[in-house]
mmCIF file of C-alpha atoms and ligand atoms in Angstrom:
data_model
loop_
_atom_site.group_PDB
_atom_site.id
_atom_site.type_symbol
_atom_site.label_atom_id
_atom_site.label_comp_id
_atom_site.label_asym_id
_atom_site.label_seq_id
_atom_site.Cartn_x
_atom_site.Cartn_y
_atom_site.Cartn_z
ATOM 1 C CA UNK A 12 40.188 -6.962 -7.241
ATOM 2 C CA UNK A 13 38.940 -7.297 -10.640
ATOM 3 C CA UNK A 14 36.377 -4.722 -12.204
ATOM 4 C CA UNK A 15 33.567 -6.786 -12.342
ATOM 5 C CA UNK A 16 34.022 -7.818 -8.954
ATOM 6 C CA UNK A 17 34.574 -4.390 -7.342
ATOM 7 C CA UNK A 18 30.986 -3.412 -9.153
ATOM 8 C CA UNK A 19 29.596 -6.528 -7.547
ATOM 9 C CA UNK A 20 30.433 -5.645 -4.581
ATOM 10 C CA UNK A 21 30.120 -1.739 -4.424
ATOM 11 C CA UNK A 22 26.615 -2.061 -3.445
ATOM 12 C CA UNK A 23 27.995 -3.842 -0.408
ATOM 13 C CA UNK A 24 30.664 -1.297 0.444
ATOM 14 C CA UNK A 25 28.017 1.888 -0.012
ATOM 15 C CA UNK A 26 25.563 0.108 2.379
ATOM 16 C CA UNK A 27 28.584 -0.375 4.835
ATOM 17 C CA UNK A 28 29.395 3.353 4.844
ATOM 18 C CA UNK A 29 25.433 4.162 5.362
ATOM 19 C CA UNK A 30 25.013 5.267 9.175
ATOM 20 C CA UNK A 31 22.214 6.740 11.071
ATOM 21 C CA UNK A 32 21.952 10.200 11.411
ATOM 22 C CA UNK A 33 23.293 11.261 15.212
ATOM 23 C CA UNK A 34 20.961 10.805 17.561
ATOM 24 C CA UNK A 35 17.965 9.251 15.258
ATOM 25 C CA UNK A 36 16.606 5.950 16.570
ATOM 26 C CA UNK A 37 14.208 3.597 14.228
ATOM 27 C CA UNK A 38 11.746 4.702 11.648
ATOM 28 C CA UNK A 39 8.608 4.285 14.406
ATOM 29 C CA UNK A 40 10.111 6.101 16.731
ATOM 30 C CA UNK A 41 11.111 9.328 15.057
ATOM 31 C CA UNK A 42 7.979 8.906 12.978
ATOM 32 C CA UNK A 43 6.229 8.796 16.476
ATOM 33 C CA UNK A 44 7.551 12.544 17.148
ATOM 34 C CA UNK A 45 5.792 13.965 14.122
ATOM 35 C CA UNK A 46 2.474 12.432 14.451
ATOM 36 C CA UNK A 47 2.348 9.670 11.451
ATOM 37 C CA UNK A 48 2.036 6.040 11.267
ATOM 38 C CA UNK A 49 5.208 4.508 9.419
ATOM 39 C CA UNK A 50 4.095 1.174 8.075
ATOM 40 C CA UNK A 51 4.843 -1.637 5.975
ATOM 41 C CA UNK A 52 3.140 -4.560 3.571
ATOM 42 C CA UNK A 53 3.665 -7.781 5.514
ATOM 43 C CA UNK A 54 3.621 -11.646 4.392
ATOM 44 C CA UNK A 55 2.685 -13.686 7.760
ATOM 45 C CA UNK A 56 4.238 -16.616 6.076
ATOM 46 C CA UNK A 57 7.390 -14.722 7.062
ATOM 47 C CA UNK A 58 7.200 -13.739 10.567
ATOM 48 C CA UNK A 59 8.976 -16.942 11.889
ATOM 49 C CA UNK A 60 12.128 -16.060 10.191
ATOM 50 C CA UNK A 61 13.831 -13.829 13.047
ATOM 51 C CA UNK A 62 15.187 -10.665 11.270
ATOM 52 C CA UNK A 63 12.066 -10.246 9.119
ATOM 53 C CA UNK A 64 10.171 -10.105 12.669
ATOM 54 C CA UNK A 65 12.596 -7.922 14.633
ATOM 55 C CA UNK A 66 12.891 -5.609 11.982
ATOM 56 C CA UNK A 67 9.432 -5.176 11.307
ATOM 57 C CA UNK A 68 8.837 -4.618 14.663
ATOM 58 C CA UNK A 69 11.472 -2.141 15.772
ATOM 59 C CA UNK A 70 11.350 0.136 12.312
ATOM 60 C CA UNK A 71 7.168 -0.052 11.932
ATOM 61 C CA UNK A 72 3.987 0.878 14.197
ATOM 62 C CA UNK A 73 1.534 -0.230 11.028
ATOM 63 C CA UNK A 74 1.356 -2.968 8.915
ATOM 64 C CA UNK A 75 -1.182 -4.184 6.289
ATOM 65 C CA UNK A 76 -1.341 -7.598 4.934
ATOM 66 C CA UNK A 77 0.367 -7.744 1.742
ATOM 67 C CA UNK A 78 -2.494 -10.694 -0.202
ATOM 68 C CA UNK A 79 -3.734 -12.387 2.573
ATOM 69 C CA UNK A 80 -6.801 -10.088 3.649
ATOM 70 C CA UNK A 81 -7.956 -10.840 -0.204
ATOM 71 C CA UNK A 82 -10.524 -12.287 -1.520
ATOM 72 C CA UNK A 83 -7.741 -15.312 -2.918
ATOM 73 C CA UNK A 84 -6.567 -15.681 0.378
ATOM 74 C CA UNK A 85 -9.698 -15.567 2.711
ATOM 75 C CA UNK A 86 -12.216 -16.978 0.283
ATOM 76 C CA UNK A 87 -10.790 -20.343 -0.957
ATOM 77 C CA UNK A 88 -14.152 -21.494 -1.991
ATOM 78 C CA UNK A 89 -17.804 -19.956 -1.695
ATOM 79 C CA UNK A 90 -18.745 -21.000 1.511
ATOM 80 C CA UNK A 91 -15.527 -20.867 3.543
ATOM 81 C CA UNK A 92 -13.803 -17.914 5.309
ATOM 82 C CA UNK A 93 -10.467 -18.573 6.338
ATOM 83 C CA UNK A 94 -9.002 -15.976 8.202
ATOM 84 C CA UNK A 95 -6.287 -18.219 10.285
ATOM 85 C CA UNK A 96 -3.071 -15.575 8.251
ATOM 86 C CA UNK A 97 -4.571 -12.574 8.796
ATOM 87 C CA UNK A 98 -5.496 -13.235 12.588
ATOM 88 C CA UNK A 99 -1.897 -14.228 12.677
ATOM 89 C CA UNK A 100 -1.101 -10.429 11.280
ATOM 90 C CA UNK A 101 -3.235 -9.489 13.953
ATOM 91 C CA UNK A 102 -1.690 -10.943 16.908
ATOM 92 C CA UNK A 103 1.769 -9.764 15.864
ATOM 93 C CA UNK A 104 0.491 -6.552 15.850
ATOM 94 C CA UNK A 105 -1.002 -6.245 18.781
ATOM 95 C CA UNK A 106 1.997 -7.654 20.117
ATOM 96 C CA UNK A 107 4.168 -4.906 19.585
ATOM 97 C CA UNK A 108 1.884 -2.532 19.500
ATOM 98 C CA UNK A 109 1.388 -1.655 16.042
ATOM 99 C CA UNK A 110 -2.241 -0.598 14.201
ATOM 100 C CA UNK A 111 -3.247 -2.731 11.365
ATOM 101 C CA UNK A 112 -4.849 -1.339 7.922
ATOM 102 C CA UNK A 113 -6.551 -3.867 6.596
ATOM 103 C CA UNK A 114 -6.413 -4.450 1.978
ATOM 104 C CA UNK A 115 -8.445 -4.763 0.357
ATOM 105 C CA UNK A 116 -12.373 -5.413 0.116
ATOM 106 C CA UNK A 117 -13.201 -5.260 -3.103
ATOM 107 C CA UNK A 118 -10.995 -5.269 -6.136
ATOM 108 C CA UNK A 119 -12.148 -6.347 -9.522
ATOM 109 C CA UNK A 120 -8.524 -8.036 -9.871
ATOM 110 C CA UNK A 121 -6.706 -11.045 -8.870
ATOM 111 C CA UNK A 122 -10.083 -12.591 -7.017
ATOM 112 C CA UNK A 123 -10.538 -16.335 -6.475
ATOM 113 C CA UNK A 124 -11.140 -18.931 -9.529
ATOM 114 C CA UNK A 125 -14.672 -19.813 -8.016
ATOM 115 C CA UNK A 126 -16.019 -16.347 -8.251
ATOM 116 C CA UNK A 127 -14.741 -15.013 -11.797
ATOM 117 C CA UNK A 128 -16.112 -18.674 -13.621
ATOM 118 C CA UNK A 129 -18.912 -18.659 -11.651
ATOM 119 C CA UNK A 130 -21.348 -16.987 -13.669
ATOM 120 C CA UNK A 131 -23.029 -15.393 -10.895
ATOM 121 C CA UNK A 132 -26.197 -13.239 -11.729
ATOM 122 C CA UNK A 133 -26.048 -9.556 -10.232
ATOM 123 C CA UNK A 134 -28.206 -10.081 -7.010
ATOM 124 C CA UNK A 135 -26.524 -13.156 -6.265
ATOM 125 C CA UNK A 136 -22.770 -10.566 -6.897
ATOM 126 C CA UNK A 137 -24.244 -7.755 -4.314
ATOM 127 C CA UNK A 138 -25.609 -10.598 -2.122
ATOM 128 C CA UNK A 139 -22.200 -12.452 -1.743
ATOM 129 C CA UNK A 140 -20.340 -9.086 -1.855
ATOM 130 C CA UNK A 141 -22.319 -7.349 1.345
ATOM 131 C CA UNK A 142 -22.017 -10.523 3.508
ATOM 132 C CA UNK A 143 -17.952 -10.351 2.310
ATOM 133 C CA UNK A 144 -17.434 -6.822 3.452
ATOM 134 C CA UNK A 145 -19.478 -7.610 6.507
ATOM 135 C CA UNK A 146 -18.481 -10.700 8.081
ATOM 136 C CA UNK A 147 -14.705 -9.422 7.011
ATOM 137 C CA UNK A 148 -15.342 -6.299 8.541
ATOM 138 C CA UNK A 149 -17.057 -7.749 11.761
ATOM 139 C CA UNK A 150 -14.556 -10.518 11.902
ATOM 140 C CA UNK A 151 -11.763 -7.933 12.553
ATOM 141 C CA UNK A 152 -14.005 -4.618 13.918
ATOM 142 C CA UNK A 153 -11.605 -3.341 17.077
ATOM 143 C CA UNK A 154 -8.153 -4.856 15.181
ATOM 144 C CA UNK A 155 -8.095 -2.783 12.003
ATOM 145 C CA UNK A 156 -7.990 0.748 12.602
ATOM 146 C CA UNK A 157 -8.915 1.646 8.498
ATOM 147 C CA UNK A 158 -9.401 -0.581 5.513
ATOM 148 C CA UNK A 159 -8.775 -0.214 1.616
ATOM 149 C CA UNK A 160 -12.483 -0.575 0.907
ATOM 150 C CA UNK A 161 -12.693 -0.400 -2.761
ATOM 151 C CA UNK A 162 -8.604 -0.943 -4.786
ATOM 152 C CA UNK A 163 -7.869 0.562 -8.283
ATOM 153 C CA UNK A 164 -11.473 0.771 -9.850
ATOM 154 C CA UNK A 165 -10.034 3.443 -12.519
ATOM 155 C CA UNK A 166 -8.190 3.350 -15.477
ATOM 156 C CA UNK A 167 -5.380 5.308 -16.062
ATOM 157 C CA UNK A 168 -7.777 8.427 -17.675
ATOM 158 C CA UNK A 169 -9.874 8.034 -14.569
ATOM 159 C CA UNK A 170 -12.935 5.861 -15.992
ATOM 160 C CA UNK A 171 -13.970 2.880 -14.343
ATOM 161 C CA UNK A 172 -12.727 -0.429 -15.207
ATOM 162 C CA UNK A 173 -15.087 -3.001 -16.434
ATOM 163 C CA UNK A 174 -15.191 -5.502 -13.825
ATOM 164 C CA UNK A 175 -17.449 -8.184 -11.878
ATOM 165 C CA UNK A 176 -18.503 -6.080 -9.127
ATOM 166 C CA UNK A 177 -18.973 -3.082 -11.756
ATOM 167 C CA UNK A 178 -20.630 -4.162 -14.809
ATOM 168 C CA UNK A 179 -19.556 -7.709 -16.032
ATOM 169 C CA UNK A 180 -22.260 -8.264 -14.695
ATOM 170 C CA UNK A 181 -21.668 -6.189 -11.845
ATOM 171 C CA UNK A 182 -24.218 -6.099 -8.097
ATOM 172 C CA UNK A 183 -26.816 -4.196 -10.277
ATOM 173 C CA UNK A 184 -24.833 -1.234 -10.956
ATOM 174 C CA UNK A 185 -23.833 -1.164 -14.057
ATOM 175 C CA UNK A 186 -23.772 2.120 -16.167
ATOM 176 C CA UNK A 187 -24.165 4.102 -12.716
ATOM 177 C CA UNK A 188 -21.057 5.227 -12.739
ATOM 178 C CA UNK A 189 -19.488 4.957 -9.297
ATOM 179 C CA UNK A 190 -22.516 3.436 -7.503
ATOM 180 C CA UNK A 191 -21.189 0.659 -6.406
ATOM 181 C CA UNK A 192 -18.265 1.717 -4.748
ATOM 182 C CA UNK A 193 -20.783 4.327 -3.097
ATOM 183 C CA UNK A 194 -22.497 0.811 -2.074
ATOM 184 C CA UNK A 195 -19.629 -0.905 -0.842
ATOM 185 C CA UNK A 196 -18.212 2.119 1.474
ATOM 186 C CA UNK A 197 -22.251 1.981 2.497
ATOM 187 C CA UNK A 198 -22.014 -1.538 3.414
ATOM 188 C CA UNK A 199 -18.601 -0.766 4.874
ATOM 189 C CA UNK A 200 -19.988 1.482 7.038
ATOM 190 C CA UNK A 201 -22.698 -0.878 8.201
ATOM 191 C CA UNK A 202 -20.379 -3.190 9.354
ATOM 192 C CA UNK A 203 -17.849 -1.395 11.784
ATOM 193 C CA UNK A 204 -18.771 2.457 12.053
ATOM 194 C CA UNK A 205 -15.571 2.940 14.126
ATOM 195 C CA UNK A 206 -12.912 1.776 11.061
ATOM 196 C CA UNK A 207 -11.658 4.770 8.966
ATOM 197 C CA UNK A 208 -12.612 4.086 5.208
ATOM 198 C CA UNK A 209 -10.348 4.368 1.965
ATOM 199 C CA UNK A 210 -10.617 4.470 -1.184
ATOM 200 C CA UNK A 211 -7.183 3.324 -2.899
ATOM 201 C CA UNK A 212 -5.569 3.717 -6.285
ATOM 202 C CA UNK A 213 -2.408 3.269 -8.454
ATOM 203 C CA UNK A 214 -1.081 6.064 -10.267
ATOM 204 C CA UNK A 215 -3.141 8.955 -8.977
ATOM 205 C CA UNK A 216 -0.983 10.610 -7.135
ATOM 206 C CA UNK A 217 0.464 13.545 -9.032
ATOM 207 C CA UNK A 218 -1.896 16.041 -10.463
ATOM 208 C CA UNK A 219 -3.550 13.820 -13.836
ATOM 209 C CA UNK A 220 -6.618 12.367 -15.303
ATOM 210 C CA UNK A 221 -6.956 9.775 -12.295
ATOM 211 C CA UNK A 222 -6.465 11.959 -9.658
ATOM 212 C CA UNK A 223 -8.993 14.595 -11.066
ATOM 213 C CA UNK A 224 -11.515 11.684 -11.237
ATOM 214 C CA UNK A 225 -10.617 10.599 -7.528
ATOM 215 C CA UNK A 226 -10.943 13.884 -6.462
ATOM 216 C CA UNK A 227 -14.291 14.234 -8.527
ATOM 217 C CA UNK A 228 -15.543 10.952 -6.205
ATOM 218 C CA UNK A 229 -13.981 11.785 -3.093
ATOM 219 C CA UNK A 230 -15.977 15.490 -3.444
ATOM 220 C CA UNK A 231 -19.384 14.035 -4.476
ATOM 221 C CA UNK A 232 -19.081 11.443 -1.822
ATOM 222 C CA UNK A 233 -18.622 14.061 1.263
ATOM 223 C CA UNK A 234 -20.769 16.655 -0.606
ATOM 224 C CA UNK A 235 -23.593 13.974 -0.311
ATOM 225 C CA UNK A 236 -22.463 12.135 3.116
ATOM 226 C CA UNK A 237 -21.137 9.107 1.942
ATOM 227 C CA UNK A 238 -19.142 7.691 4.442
ATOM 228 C CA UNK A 239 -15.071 8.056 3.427
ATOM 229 C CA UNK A 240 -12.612 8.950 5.227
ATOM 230 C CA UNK A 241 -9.382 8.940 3.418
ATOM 231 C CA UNK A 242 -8.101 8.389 -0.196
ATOM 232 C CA UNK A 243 -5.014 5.302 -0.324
ATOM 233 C CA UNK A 244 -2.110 6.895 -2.951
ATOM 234 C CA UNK A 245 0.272 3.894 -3.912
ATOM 235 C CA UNK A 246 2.831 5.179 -5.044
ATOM 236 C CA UNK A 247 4.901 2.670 -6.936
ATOM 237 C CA UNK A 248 7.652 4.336 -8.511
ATOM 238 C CA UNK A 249 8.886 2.076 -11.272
ATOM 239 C CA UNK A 250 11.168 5.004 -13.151
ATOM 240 C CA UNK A 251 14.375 6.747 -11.634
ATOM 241 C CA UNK A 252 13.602 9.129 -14.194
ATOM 242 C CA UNK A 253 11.117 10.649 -12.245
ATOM 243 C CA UNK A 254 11.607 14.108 -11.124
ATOM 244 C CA UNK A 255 11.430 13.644 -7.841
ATOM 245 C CA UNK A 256 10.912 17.470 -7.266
ATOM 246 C CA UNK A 257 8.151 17.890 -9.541
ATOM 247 C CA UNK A 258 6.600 14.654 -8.237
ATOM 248 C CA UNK A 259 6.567 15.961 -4.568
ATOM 249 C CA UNK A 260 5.199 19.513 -5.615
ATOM 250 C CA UNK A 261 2.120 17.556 -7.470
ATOM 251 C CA UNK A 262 2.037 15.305 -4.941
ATOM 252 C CA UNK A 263 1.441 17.957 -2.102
ATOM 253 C CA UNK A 264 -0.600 19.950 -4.286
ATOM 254 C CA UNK A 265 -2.710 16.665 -4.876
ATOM 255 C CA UNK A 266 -2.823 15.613 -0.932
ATOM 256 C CA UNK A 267 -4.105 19.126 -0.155
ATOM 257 C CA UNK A 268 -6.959 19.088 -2.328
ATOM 258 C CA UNK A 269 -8.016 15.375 -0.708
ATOM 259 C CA UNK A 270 -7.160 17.009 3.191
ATOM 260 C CA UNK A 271 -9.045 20.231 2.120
ATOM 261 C CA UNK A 272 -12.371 18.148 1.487
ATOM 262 C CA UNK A 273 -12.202 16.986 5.265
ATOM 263 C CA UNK A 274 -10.328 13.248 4.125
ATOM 264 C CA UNK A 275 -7.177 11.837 5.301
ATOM 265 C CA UNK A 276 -4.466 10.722 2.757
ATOM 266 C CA UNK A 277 -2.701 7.451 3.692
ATOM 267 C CA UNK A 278 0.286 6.765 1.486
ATOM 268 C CA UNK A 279 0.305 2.929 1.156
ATOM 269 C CA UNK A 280 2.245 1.139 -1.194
ATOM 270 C CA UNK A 281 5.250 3.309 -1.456
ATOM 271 C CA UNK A 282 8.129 1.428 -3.262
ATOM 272 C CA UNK A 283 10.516 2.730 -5.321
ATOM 273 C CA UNK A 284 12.343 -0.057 -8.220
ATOM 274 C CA UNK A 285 15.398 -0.131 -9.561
ATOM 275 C CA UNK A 286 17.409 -1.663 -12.721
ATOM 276 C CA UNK A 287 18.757 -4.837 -12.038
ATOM 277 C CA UNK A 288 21.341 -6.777 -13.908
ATOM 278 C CA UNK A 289 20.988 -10.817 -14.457
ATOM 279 C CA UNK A 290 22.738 -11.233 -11.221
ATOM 280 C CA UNK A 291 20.338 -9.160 -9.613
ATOM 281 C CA UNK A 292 22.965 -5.911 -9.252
ATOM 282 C CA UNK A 293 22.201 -2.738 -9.128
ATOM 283 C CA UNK A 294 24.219 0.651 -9.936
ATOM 284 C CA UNK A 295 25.058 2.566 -7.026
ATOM 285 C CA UNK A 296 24.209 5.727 -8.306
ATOM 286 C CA UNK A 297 20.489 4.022 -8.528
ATOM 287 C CA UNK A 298 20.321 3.973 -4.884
ATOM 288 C CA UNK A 299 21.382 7.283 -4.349
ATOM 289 C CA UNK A 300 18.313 8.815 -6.726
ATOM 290 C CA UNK A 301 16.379 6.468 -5.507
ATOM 291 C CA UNK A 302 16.868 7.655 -2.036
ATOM 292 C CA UNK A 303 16.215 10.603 -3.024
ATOM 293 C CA UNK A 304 12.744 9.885 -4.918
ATOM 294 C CA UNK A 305 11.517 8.316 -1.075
ATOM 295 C CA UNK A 306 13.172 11.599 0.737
ATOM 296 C CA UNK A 307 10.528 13.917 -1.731
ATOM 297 C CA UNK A 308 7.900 11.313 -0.930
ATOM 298 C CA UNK A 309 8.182 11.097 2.808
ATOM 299 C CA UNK A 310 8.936 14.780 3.214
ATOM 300 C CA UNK A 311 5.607 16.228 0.633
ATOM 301 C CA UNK A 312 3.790 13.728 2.948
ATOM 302 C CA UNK A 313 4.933 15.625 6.180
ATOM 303 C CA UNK A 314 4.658 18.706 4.725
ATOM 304 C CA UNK A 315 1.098 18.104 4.673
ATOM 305 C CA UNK A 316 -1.096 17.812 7.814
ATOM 306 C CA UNK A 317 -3.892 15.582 5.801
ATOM 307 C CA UNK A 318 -1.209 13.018 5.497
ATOM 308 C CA UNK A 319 -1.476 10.599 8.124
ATOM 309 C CA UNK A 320 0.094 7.843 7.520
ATOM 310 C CA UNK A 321 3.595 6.259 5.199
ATOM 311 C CA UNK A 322 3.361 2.893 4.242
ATOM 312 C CA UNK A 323 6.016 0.588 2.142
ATOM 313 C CA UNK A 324 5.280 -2.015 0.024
ATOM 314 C CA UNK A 325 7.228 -4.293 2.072
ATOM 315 C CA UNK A 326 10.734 -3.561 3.300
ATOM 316 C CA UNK A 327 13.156 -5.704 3.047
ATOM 317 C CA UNK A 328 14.406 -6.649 -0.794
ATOM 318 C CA UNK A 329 14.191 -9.883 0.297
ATOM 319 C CA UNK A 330 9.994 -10.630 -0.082
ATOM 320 C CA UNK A 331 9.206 -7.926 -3.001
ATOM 321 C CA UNK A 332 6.346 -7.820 -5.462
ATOM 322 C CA UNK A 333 8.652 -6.228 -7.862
ATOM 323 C CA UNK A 334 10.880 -9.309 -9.178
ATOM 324 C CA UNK A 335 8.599 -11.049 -10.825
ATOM 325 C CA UNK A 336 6.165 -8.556 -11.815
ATOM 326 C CA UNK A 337 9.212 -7.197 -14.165
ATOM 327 C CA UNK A 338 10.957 -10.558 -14.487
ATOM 328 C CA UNK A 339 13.910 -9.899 -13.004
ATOM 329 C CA UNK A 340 14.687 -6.422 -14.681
ATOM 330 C CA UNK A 341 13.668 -4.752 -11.354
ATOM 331 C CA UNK A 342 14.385 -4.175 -7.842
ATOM 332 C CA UNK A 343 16.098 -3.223 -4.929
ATOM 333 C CA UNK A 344 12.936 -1.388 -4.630
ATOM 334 C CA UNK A 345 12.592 -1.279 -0.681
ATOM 335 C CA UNK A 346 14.468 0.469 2.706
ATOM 336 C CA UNK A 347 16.659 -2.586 3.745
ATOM 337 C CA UNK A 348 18.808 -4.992 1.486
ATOM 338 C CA UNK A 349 18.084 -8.731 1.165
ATOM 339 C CA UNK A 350 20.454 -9.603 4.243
ATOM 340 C CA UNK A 351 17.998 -6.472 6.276
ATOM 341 C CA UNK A 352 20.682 -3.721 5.733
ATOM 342 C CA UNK A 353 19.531 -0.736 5.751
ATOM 343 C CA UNK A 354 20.293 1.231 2.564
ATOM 344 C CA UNK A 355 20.455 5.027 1.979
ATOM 345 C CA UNK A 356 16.961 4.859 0.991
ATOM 346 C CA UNK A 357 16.379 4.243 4.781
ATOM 347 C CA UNK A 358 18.690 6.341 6.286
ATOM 348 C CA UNK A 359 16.806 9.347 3.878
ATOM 349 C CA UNK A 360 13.463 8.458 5.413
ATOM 350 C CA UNK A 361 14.622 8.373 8.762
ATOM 351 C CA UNK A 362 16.046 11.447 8.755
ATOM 352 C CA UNK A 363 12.976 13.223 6.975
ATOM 353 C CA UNK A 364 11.247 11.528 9.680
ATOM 354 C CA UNK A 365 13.232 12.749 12.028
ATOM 355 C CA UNK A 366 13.088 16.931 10.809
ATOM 356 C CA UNK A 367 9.215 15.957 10.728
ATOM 357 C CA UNK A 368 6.570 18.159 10.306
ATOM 358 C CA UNK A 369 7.660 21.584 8.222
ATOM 359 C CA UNK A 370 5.845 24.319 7.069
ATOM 360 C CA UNK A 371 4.604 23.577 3.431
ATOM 361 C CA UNK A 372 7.071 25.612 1.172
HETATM 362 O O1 LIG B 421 2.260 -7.482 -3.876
HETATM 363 C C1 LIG B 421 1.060 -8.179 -4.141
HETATM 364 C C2 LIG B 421 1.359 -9.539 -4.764
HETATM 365 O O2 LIG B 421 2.004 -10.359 -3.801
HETATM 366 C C3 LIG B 421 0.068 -10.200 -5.219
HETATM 367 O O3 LIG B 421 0.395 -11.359 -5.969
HETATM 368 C C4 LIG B 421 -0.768 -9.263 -6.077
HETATM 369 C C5 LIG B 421 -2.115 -9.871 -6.413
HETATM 370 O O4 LIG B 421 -2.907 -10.060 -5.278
HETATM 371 O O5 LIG B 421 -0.983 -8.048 -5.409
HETATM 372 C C6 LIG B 421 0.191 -7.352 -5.070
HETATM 373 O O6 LIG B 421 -0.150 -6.156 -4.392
HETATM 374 C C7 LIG B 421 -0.863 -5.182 -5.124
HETATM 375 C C8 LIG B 421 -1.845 -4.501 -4.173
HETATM 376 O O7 LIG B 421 -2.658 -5.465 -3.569
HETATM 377 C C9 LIG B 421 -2.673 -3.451 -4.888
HETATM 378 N N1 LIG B 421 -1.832 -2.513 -5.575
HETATM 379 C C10 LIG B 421 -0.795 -3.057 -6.441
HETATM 380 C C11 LIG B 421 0.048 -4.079 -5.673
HETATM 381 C C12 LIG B 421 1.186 -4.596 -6.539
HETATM 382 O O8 LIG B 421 0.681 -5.306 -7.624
#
């Protein structure tokens, strides 16, 4: 076997080797044992292809659409609500008996042509932005258990990006600081008092800027009764030069400061990428800190009784965000291979799962 070959296909050989600890069953189930939700972006376009639907349903007991409980998917023009993908979400769910978090309300990214050209005025933004969160809400009030109500409104210091539902022109906000998301977790509330909700965010996680400014909201916001419940960390990991100790330490010091407010702390878009050559290979070595990177992760979660719920950003290489976002110089960033192998990123996760809940040392 030639070099180049044998590297090719050492990925192959590692995965072969990687078995389950003795005893442990699927991620749900020992997850199940310590009391958090183990969950999963999912793309209901996929669902009729058989492994991506068995293994989503015997590894995960949450799922959260991936786009299509966005504003691009369920608002394809001003007057029309389509929510025929994400009821689909729904019924798979409910068919095996998993709870649904539902992504994402408002975001001042990535929304639909119609509504950024628009040149809506600000009454005409808070107008079409309340009737959003509510009919959304309403549509699925009973189905999804918590929903991302406001997604990455900060910038990496922790200011607030400029945005249309902010200030460009904004619902009538503008230069309030966080107002509006104040407003939208208001409206939020309006609409189904029984669904837990989150604010979410990118790159907060660790102790920083941004997570000093989410902590900042999140404290205002139950110091003065706001209604949120729980603060959405990411947690794409896009460097295996991440110390994966000092990550966990900032990241449990970070989750207790959220759980010691009175707020839950859902991690929920936990993926961890990898180099990738033109053929899309990885180094083996790669895998093994990456595993690593998701044992910290999964096990600072635990650690932490605030911490309620895990949640990948997809699982399966297969159907991953990362690919094209880094044109092909990333990935391999998820728990099972492209052919729904389970790699030792997995098998670490499971068996965190599996110690569960420690004491926090
Ligand atoms: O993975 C999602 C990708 O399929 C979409 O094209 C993109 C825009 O809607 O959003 C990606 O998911 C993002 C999530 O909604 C919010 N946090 C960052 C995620 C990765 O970009």
């Amino acid at each position: 076997m030639s070099e180049v070959h044998l590297l090719r296909v050492w990925p192959a050989i590692l995965l072969m080797i990687v078995t389950l600890p003795c005893g442990a069953q699927s991620l749900r189930q020992e997850a199940q044992q310590s009391g958090v939700l183990i969950g999963t972006a999912v793309r209901p376009a996929q669902l009729s292809e058989t492994l991506y639907a068995t293994t989503l349903a015997r590894e995960f007991n949450m799922v959260e659409p991936e786009d299509v409980m966005k504003w691009w998917v369920l608002r394809p023009d001003q007057g029309t609500y389509d929510f025929r993908q994400g009821d689909e979400l729904i019924r798979f769910a409910q068919a095996h008996q998993m709870e649904v978090r539902g992504h994402c309300l408002i975001w001042g990214r990535n929304n639909p042509e119609w509504l950024t050209t628009g040149h809506f005025n600000p009454e005409q933004l808070a107008r079409m932005l309340h009737d959003h969160i509510d009919r959304v809400m309403k549509h699925y009030a009973g189905q999804v258990f918590a929903w991302d109500v406001v997604n990455e409104a900060m910038d990496e210091k922790g200011n607030l990006r400029d945005s249309i539902w902010y200030n460009q022109p904004g619902i009538g906000m503008a230069g309030q600081g966080t107002g509006y998301i104040e407003q939208a977790f208001r409206w939020a509330h309006e609409a189904d008092a029984h669904a837990l909700l989150f604010y979410n965010e990118a790159e907060g996680e660790g102790m920083n800027r941004k997570s000093d400014a989410i902590y900042a909201m999140a404290k205002d916001f139950q110091d003065r009764h706001v209604p949120i419940d729980g603060v959405g960390l990411q947690l794409h990991i896009s460097t295996l030069d991440t110390d994966a100790q000092k990550l966990a330490a900032e990241l449990s010091k970070n989750i207790a400061r959220l759980s010691a407010l009175g707020l839950q702390v859902h991690v929920t878009e936990l993926d961890v990428s990898v180099p990738v050559d033109a053929f899309g290979v990885s180094h083996p070595e790669d895998l093994a800190r990456q595993a690593e990177i998701y044992r910290k992760i999964v096990r600072a979660c635990l650690n932490n009784a605030g911490c309620t719920a895990i949640q990948m950003w997809g699982f399966t290489d297969k159907y991953s965000w990362i690919g094209s976002h880094s044109h092909g110089t990333h990935g391999q960033a998820l728990l099972f291979d492209r052919e729904y192998r389970p790699k030792m990123a997995y098998r670490a996760v499971l068996e965190e799962l599996s110690a569960g809940r420690q004491a926090m040392h």
